[in-house]
């Protein structure tokens, strides 16, 4: 039975795809799934991790190789009638399960490389999702700023007409001009923030920032309970990586333990003494005596690293649970905030602004009431957008921690 297998085809295919995949054209509008695909195809970190997986397959094949025999030729003396010639073959035999332990270590290191690749992919997806939703927020903020700038321009026109008609003080027109200028400044700032968000997202795959137009945001489905998400942590990429590290350290300890058993060398050969003498068989055994080096220090080192890896795994589990609880709490709070803003605050702010605008045109209210209502409406709309963005940021963090979505799947 062979102690090693051929390199896995899916690993070779993965490495080839990551190394040579052609660039994917950016669809308009850009969806989150398309952004993640672009980032994965262009990620140097993922390509490097895929090469490490392929390298570990080669290490596994090498670990199962048997030690080579040694051919030895000896000649004693110079004269033909008295010299002795010996030809012998030294065949080493590994004892104590060294080869099996070496293969097990190579397998564990290959598994660790695959888990590292999975963890890197999860982190890249979370980073891409966060950057994508920042772009969505920036695009929505610019749209909102454009609407508010248009409203401010109409309010300025209304104030100017009323001043010309002598119905209000010129101070109201001045206030309207200041409000309109502030709205244009907000629009410029929103445009700059949108460009920065495009650059951050496009940097994940080296794309062209100006071509990025995100798809319209969709309302997220219901959030999964914390207990259901916590049950997925054992299969999370970071936890599997920590478990693979423990298995790799345990395999190192087993290999170090086998090194305490000396190997056996079988000697087979033939010897000729003098010119006319016949050949004599040479048979022998060679065994190192473990008097001074019993590999005890290396074994203690390996066992300590096993304990270290187990402690790191426990710490990783505690960190994941704490981070998941915090992200889930943020997600629920942002969801409730978004529902409150859209259900109560926004309708009231919009109604107040409409009433103030009509009242100002009818001469019932001053421009201060219009300005305050307009500012409240803008802040309420921006608050709703920020709550939506926080929902998506928390969901991306949960996906990074658990390796799965934070939302219920649509039937």
Short mmCIF file of N, CA and C in Angstrom, two decimals, residues 148 349 352-354 356-357 368-380:
data_model
loop_
_atom_site.label_atom_id
_atom_site.label_comp_id
_atom_site.label_asym_id
_atom_site.label_seq_id
_atom_site.Cartn_x
_atom_site.Cartn_y
_atom_site.Cartn_z
N UNK A 148 -31.16 66.83 -2.56
CA UNK A 148 -31.23 67.94 -1.62
C UNK A 148 -30.72 69.24 -2.24
N UNK A 349 -40.47 63.49 8.77
CA UNK A 349 -39.58 64.54 8.27
C UNK A 349 -40.01 64.99 6.89
N UNK A 352 -43.17 67.05 7.27
CA UNK A 352 -42.88 68.37 7.84
C UNK A 352 -42.25 69.29 6.81
N UNK A 353 -41.38 68.74 5.97
CA UNK A 353 -40.75 69.58 4.95
C UNK A 353 -41.77 70.05 3.92
N UNK A 354 -42.64 69.14 3.49
CA UNK A 354 -43.66 69.52 2.51
C UNK A 354 -44.59 70.60 3.08
N UNK A 356 -43.88 72.72 5.52
CA UNK A 356 -43.14 73.97 5.69
C UNK A 356 -42.95 74.68 4.35
N UNK A 357 -42.69 73.92 3.28
CA UNK A 357 -42.50 74.53 1.96
C UNK A 357 -43.79 75.17 1.48
N UNK A 368 -36.83 80.07 8.00
CA UNK A 368 -36.14 79.26 9.01
C UNK A 368 -36.84 77.92 9.20
N UNK A 369 -38.18 77.93 9.18
CA UNK A 369 -38.91 76.67 9.31
C UNK A 369 -38.63 75.75 8.12
N UNK A 370 -38.59 76.34 6.92
CA UNK A 370 -38.28 75.53 5.73
C UNK A 370 -36.86 74.96 5.83
N UNK A 371 -35.93 75.81 6.23
CA UNK A 371 -34.54 75.38 6.32
C UNK A 371 -34.37 74.26 7.34
N UNK A 372 -35.01 74.40 8.49
CA UNK A 372 -34.90 73.36 9.52
C UNK A 372 -35.54 72.06 9.06
N UNK A 373 -36.70 72.16 8.40
CA UNK A 373 -37.36 70.95 7.90
C UNK A 373 -36.52 70.27 6.82
N UNK A 374 -35.90 71.08 5.97
CA UNK A 374 -35.04 70.52 4.92
C UNK A 374 -33.83 69.82 5.52
N UNK A 375 -33.21 70.44 6.52
CA UNK A 375 -32.05 69.84 7.18
C UNK A 375 -32.44 68.54 7.88
N UNK A 376 -33.59 68.53 8.54
CA UNK A 376 -34.05 67.33 9.23
C UNK A 376 -34.31 66.19 8.25
N UNK A 377 -34.91 66.52 7.10
CA UNK A 377 -35.18 65.49 6.09
C UNK A 377 -33.88 64.89 5.57
N UNK A 378 -32.91 65.75 5.27
CA UNK A 378 -31.63 65.25 4.76
C UNK A 378 -30.94 64.36 5.80
N UNK A 379 -30.90 64.80 7.04
CA UNK A 379 -30.25 64.02 8.08
C UNK A 379 -30.96 62.69 8.30
N UNK A 380 -32.27 62.68 8.20
CA UNK A 380 -33.02 61.43 8.37
C UNK A 380 -32.72 60.45 7.24
#
